[in-house]
Coordinates of C-alpha atoms and ligand atoms in Angstrom, one line a residue:
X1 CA 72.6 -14.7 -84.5
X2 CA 75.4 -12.1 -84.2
X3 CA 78.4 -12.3 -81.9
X4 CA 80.0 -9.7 -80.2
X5 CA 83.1 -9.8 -78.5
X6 CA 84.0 -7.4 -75.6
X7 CA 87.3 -7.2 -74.7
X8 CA 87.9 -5.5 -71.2
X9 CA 91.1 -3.5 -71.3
X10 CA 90.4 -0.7 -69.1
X11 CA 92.1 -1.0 -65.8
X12 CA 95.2 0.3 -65.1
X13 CA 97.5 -2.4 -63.9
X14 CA 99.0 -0.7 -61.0
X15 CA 100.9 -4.5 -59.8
X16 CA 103.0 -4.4 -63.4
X17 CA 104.8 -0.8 -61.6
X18 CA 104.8 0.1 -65.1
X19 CA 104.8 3.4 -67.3
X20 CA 103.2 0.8 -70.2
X21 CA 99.5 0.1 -70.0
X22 CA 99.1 -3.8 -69.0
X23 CA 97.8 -5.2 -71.6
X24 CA 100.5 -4.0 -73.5
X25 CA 103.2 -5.8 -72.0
X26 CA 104.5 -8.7 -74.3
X27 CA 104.0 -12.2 -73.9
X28 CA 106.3 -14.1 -76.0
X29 CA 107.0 -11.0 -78.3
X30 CA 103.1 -9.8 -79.2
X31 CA 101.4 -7.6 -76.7
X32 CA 98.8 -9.4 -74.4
X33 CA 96.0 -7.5 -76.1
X34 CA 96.8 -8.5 -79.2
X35 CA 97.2 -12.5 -78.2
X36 CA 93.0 -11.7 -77.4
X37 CA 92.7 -10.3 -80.4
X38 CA 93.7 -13.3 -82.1
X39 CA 91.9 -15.9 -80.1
X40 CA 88.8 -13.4 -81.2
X41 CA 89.5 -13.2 -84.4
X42 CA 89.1 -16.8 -85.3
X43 CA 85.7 -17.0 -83.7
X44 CA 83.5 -14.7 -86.4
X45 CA 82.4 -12.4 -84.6
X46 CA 80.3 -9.4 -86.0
X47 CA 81.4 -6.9 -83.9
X48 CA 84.8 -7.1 -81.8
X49 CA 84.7 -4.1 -79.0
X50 CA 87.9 -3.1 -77.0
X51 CA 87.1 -1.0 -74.0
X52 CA 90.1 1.4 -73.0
X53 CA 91.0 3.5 -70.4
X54 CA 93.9 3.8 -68.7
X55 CA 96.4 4.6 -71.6
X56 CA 93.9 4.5 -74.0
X57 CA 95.4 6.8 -76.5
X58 CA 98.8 3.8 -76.6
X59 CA 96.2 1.0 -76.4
X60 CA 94.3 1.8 -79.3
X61 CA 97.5 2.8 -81.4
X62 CA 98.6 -0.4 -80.9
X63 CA 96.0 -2.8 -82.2
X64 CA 94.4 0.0 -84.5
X65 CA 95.0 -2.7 -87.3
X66 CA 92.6 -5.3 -85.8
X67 CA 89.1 -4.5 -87.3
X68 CA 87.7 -4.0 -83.4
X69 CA 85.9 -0.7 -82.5
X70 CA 87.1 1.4 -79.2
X71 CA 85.0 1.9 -76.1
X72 CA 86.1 4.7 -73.8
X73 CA 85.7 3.8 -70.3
X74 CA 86.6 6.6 -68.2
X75 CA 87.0 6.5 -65.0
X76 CA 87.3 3.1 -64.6
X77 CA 84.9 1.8 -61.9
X78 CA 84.6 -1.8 -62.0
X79 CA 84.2 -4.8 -64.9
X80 CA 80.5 -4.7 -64.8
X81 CA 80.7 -0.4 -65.2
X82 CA 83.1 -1.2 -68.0
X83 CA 80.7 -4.0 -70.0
X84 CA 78.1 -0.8 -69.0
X85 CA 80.0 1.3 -71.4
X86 CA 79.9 -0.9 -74.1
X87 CA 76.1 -1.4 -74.6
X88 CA 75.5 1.2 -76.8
X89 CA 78.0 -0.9 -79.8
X90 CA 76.3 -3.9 -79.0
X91 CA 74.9 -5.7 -82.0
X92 CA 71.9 -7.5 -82.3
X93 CA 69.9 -7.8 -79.8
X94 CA 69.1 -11.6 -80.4
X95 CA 72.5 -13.0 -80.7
X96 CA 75.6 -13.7 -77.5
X97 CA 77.9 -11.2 -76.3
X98 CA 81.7 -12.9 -75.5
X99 CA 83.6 -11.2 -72.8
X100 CA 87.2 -11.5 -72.8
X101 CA 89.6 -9.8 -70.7
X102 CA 92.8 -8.0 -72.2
X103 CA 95.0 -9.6 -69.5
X104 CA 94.4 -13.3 -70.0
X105 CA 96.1 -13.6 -73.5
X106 CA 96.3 -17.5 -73.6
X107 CA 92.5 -18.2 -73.8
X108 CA 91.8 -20.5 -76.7
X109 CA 89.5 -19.7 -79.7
X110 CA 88.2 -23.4 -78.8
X111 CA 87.7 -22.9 -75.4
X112 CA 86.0 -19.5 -76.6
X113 CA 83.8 -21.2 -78.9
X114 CA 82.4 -24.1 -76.8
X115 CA 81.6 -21.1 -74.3
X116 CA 79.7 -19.6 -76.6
X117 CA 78.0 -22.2 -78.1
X118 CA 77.5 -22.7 -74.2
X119 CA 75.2 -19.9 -74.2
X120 CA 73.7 -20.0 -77.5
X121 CA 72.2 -16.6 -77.0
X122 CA 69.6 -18.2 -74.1
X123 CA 72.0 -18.7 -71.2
X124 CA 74.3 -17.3 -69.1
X125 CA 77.6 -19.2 -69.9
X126 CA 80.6 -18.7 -67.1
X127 CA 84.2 -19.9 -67.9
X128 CA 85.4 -21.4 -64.7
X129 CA 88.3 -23.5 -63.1
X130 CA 89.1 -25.3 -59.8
X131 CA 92.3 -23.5 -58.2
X132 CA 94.3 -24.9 -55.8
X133 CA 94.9 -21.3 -54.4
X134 CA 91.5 -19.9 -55.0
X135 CA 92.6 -16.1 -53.6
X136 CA 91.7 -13.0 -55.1
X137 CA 88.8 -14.8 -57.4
X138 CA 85.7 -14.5 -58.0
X139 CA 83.9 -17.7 -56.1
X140 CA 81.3 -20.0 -57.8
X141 CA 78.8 -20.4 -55.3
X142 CA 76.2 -23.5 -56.2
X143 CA 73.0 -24.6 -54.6
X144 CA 73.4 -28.4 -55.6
X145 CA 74.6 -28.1 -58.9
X146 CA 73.0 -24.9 -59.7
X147 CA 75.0 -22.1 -60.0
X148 CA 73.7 -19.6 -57.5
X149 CA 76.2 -16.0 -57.9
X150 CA 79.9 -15.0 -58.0
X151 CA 81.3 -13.7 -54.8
X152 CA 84.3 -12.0 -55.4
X153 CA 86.7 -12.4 -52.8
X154 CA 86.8 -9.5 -50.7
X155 CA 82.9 -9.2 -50.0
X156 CA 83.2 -13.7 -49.4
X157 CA 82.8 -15.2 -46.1
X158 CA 84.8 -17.8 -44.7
X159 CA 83.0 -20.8 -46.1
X160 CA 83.2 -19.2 -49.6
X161 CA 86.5 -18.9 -49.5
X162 CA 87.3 -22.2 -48.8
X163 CA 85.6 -23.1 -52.8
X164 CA 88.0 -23.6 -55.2
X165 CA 85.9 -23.3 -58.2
X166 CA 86.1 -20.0 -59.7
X167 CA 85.1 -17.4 -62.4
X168 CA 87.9 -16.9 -64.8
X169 CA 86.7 -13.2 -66.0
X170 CA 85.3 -14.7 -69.3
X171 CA 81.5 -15.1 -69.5
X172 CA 79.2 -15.4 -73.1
X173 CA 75.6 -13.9 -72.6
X174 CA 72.6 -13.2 -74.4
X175 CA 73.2 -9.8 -75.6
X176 CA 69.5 -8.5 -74.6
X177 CA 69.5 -9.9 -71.0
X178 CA 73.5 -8.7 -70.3
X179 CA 72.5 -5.0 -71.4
X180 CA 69.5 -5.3 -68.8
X181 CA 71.4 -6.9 -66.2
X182 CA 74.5 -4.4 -66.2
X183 CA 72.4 -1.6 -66.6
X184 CA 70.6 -2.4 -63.3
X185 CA 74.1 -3.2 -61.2
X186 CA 74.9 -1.4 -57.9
X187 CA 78.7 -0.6 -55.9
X188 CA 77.2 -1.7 -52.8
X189 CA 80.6 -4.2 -52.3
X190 CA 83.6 -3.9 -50.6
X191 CA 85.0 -2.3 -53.8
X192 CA 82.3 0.3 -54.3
X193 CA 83.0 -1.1 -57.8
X194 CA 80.5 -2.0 -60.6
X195 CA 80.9 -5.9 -60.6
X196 CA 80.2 -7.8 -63.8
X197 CA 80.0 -10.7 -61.8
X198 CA 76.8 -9.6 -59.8
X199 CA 74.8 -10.2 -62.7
X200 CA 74.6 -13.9 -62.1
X201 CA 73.0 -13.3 -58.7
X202 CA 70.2 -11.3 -61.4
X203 CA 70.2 -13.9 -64.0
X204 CA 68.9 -16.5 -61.3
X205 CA 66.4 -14.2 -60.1
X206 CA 65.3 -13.7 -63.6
X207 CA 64.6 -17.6 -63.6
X208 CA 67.4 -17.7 -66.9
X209 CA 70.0 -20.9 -67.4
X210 CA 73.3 -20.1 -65.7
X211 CA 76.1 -23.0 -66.8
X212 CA 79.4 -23.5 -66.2
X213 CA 82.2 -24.9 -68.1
X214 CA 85.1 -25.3 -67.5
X215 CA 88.5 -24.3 -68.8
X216 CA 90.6 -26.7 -70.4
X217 CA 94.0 -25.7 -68.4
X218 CA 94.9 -23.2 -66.2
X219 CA 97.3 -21.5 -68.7
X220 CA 94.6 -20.7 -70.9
X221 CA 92.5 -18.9 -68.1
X222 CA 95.5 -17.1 -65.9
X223 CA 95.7 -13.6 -66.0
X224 CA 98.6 -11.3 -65.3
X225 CA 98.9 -8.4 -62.9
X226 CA 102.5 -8.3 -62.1
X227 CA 105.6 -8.8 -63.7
X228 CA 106.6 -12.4 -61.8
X229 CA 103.1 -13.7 -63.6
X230 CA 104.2 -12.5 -67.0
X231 CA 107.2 -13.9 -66.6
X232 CA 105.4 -17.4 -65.3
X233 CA 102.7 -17.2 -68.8
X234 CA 105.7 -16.7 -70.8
X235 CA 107.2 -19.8 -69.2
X236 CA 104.3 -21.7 -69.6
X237 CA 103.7 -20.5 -73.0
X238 CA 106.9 -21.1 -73.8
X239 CA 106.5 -24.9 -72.7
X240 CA 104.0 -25.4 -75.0
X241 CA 105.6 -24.6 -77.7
X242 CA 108.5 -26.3 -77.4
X243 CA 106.4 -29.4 -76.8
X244 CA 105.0 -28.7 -80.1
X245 CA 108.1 -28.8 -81.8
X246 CA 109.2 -31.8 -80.3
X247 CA 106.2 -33.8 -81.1
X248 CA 107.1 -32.4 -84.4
X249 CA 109.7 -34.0 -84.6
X250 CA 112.4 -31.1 -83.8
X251 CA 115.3 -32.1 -81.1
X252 CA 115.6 -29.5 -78.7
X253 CA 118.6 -29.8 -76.6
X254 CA 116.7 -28.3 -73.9
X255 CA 112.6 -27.5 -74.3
X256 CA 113.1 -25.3 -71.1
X257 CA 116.2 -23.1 -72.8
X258 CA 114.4 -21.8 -76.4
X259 CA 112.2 -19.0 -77.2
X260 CA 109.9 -18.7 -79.9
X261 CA 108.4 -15.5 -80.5
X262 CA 106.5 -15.5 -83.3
X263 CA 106.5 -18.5 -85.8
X264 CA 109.0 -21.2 -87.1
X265 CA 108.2 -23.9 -88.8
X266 CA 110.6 -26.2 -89.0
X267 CA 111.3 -29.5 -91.6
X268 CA 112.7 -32.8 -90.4
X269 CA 115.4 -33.9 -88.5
X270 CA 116.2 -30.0 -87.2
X271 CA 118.2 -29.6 -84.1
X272 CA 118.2 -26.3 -81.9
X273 CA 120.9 -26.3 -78.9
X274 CA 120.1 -23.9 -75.9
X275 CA 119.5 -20.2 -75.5
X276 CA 118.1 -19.7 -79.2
X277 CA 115.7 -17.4 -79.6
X278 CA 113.4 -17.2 -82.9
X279 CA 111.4 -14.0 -83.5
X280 CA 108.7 -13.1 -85.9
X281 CA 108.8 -16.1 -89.2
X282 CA 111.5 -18.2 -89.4
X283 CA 111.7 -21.2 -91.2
X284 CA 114.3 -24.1 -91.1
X285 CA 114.5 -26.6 -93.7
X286 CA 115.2 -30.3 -93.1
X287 CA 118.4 -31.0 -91.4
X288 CA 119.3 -27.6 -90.3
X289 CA 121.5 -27.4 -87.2
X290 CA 121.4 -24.2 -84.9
X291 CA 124.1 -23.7 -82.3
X292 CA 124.0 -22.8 -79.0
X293 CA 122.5 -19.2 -78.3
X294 CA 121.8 -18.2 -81.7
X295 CA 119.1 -15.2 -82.3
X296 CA 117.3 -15.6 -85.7
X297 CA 113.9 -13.5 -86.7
X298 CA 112.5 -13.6 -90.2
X299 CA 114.4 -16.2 -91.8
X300 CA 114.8 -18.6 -93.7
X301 CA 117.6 -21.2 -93.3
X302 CA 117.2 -23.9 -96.5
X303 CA 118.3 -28.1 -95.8
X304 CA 121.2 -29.4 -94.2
X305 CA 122.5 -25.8 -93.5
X306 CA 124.4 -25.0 -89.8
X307 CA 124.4 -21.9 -88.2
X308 CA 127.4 -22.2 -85.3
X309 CA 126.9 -20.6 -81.7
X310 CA 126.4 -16.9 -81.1
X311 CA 125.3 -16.4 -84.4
X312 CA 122.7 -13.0 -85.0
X313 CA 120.2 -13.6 -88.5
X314 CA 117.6 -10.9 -89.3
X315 CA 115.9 -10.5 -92.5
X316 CA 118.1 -12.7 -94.4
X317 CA 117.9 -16.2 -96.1
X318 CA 120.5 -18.9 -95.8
X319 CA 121.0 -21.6 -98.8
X320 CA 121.1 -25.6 -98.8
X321 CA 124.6 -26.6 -96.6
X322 CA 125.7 -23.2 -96.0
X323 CA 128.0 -22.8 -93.1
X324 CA 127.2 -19.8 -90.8
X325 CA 129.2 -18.5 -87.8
X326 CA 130.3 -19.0 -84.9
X327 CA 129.6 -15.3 -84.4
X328 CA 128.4 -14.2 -87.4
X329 CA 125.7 -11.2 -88.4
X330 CA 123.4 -11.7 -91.0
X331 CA 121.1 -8.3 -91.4
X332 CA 118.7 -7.4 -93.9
X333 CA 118.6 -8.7 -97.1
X334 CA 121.4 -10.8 -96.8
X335 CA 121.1 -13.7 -99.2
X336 CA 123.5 -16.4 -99.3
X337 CA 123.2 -19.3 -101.9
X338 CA 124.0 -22.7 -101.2
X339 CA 127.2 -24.1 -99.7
X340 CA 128.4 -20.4 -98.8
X341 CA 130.7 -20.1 -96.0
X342 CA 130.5 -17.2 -93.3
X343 CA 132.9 -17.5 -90.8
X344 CA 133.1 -15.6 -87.2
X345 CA 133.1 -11.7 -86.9
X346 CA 131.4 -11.3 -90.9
X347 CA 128.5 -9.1 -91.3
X348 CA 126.4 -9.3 -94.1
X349 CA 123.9 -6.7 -95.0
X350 CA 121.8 -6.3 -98.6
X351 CA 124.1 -8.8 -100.2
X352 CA 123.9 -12.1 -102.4
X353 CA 126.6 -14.6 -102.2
X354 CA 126.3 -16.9 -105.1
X355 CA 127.0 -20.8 -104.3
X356 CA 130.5 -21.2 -102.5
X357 CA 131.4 -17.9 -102.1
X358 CA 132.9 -18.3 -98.4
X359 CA 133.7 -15.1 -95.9
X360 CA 135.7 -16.9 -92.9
X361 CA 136.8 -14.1 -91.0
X362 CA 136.7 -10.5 -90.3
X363 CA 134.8 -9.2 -93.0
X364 CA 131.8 -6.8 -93.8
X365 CA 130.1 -7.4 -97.3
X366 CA 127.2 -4.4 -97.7
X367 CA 125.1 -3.7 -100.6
X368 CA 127.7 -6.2 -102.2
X369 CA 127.1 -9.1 -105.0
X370 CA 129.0 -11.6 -104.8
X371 CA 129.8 -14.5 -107.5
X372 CA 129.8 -18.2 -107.1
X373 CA 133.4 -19.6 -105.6
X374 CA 134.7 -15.9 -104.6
X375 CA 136.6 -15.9 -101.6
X376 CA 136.9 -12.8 -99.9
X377 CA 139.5 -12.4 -97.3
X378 CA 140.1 -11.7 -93.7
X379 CA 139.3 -8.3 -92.7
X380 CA 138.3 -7.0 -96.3
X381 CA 135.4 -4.9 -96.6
X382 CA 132.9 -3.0 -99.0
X383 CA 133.0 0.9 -98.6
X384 CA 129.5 1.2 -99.5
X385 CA 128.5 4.5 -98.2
X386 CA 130.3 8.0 -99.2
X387 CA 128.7 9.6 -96.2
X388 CA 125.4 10.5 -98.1
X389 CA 124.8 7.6 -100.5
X390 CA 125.3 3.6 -100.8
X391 CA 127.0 2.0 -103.3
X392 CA 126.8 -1.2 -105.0
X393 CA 130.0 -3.6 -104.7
X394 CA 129.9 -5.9 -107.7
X395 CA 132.1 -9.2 -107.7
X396 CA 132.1 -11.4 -110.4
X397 CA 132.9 -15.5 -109.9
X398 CA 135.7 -16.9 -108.9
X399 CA 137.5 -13.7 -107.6
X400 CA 139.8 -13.8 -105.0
X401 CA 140.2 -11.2 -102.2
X402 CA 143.2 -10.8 -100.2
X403 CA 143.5 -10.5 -96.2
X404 CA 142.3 -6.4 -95.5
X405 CA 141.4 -4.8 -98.6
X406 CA 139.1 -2.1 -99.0
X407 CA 137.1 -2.7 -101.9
X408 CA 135.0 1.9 -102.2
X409 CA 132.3 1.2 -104.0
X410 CA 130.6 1.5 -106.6
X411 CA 133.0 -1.1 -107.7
X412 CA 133.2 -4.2 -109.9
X413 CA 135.7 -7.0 -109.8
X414 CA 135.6 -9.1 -112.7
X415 CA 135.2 -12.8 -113.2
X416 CA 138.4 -14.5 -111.7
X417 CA 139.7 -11.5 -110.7
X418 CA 142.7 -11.6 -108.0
X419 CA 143.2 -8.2 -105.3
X420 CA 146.8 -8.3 -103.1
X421 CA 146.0 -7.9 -99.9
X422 CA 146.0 -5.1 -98.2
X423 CA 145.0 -3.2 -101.5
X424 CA 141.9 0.1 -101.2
X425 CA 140.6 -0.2 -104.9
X426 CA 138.7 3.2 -105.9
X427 CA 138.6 2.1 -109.5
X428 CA 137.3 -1.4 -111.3
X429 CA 139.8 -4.7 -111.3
X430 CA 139.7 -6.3 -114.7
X431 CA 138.9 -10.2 -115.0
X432 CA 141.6 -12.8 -114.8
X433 CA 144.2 -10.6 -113.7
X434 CA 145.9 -9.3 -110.6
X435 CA 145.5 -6.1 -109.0
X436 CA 147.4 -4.8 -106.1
X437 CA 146.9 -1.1 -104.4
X438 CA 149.3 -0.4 -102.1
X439 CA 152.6 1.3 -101.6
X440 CA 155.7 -1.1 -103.0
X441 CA 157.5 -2.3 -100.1
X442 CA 161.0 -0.5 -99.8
X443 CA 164.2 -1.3 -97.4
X444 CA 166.6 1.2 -96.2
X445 CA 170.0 0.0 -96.4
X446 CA 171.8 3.0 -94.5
X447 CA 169.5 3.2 -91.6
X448 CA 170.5 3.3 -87.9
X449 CA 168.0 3.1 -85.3
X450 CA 168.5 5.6 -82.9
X451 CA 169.8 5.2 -80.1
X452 CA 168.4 5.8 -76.4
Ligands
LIG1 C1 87.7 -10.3 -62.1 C2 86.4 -10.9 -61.6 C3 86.6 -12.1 -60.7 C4 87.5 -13.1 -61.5 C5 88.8 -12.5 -62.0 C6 89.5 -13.4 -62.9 C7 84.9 -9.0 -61.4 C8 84.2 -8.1 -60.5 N1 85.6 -9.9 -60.9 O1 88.4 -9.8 -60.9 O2 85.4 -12.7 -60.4 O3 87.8 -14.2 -60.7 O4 88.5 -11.3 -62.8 O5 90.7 -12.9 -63.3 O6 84.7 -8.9 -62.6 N2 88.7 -3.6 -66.2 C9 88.1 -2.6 -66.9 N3 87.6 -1.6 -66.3 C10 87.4 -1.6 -64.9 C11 88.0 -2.6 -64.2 C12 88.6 -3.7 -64.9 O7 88.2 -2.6 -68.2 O8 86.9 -0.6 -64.4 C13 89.3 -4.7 -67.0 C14 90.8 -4.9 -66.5 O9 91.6 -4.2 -67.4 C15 91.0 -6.4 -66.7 C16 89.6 -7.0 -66.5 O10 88.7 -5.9 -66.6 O11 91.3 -6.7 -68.1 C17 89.5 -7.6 -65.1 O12 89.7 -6.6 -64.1 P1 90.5 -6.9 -62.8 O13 90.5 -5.7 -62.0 O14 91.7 -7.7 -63.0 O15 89.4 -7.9 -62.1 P2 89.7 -8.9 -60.9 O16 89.7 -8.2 -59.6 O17 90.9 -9.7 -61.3
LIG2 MG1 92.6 -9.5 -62.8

């Protein structure tokens, strides 16, 4: 029996006050539609079905990687006119249609499945929850234990109101009855919308099963229509994961001051001080220390290394015991071995640092290689770029670089070279010896200063 998944993602989102289309607002870095997608994607489905609308050109850009197919709803008149538009992809007549809505991104593939298995392509299977503030939902409306209908809450009298159980906006059907039901709906509401929710009213009338289940947690159900209940999912979301990570094992200074936007898996023993933020995969071996407000995204950061305060990684890998920051930029391709040294105001772009090397202060190493032991000194940089091209700055072991040189690449310093400070080398330093390129200092014997 084949699955299909409809995902609602028509509506327009006015609450958000936003150019973006809603469900492309970000919840912990990925866009809400795609946090759906995901949740979807481990349940098998045959057929995944997004139905656009407002935006829909920017909507389907961004999930046009997913594998789901696009339904156009346009206009937009109601969730049940929307689930209307999607008949025609339906798939198999025999199996259970999943409907999921693009602006409740937490919903578990669990939760998902046990909804669909719920149905099991004979019933009508309603995700609910109890509320304490029920407003603005759908109400589950029971004879006895039998569900009865949905009453949404503008067309609900007083007494259903005052029920707290509700319909989260995710329902799993058999595919043949939902195409009857929402082809025989009707706007006669307080909306003059096409509510999906009015075929429950039809399934009992039919005589077919309606069940409930319920949701495992609110944040899995919550939806958002307006920026302060983004920012409340992101909080909640954001809870979770750092509860993860402590059950883990990781020591969080503060669970309620660290992001995580993406993945990071982390060994043993790590510690994470407040205002870090990890984005996309980042990985810290055992031991690893991160100071306070730290941004790292796609990393790697190997056992027993410490990245100080303030310190910005992207793209780059860290070695065993390497000492990074405070204040520190690591970009792309940066790769430091083990036990290297990066002190405050570096940068390091599409560089290796063999074992030792150490940059304390001041410094910018680009497009460099650096051998094991070289120390390279305050405010010394690579000229790697002639204003059209980059160049390759290539420094052997054990070289020393003075305070403020200017190494113009392409360059290369030989093994245990030494460069005075303050030197701008345009041509190769040989191994093992010194090389100085400045003016020689002079005194003027004669000189007066003159006078005021
Ligand atoms: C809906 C339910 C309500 C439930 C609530 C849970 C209906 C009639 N009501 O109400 O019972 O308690 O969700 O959050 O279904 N959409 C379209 N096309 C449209 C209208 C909406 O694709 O024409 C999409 C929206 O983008 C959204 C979803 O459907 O992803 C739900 O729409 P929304 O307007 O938020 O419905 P609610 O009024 O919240
Ligand atoms: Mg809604």
């Amino acid at each position: 029996m084949a699955l299909n998944v409809v995902i609602m993602a028509a509506g327009k989102g006015t609450r958000m006050k936003s150019a973006l289309p809603k469900v492309l607002h970000r919840l912990a870095g990925t866009s809400l539609l795609q946090h759906v997608l995901q949740a979807s994607a481990a349940l098998g489905a045959a057929r995944t079905i997004v139905i656009t609308g407002h935006g829909a050109d920017a909507v389907e850009a961004a999930v046009a990687g997913s594998g789901a197919r696009f339904v156009r709803q346009m206009p937009q008149r109601g969730t049940g006119h929307a689930v209307q538009q999607a008949v025609p992809a339906l798939d198999d007549a025999n199996g259970t249609t999943l409907i999921l809505n693009g602006d409740v991104p937490l919903i578990r593939a669990d939760t998902a499945r046990a909804l669909v298995q719920a149905c099991s392509g004979e019933k009508l299977a309603l995700l609910t929850i109890e509320l304490a503030d029920a407003s603005g939902y759908g109400r589950i409306v029971r004879d006895g234990d039998a569900v009865q209908a949905i009453v949404e809450h503008k067309d609900a009298s007083a007494a259903q109101r005052a029920i707290r159980e509700v319909y989260t906006g995710i329902m799993a059907a058999p595919t043949a009855s939902l195409k009857r039901w929402v082809m025989a709906l009707t706007n006669e509401n307080a909306q003059q919308e096409f509510y999906l929710t009015d075929i429950v009213a039809m399934a009992v009338a039919d005589g077919a099963a309606v069940v409930a289940a319920a949701a495992g947690s609110e944040t899995e159900v919550l939806g958002v229509n307006s920026p302060l209940q983004l920012a409340d999912l992101e909080r909640r979301f954001q809870r979770q994961q750092a509860e993860a990570l402590m059950e883990a094992g990781v020591r969080l200074a503060d669970p309620a001051r660290i992001d995580v936007r993406g993945s990071l898996v982390c060994g043993s023993d790590v510690e994470i001080d407040v205002n870090c933020v990890f984005e996309g995969a980042v990985e810290l071996g055992d031991g690893v220390r991160i100071g306070a407000n730290c941004v790292v995204r796609d990393a790697r950061i190997a056992a027993g290394a410490v990245i100080h305060p303030f310190s910005h990684i992207e793209g780059a890998s860290v070695g065993a015991g390497s000492l990074v920051g405070p204040y520190a930029r690591l970009r792309a391709g940066a790769v430091l071995g083990d036990q290297v040294h990066i002190g405050n105001f570096v940068e390091v772009k599409n560089s290796t640092l063999a074992h030792g090397a150490k940059a304390n202060h001041l410094a910018y190493l680009g497009d460099a290689t650096v051998g094991e032991r070289v120390n390279f000194g305050a405010g010394s940089i690579t000229a790697n770029y002639d204003g059209a091209n980059k160049h390759r700055t290539t420094i052997g072991n054990d070289v020393h670089v003075g305070s403020n040189c200017v190494l113009i690449a392409p360059i290369t310093l030989g093994d245990g070279a030494t460069i005075g400070g303050g030197s701008t080398l345009a041509k190769n330093a040989p191994a093992g010896q010194l090389t100085v390129a400045r003016a020689r200092q002079l005194s003027l014997t004669g000189w007066v200063r003159p006078k005021k």
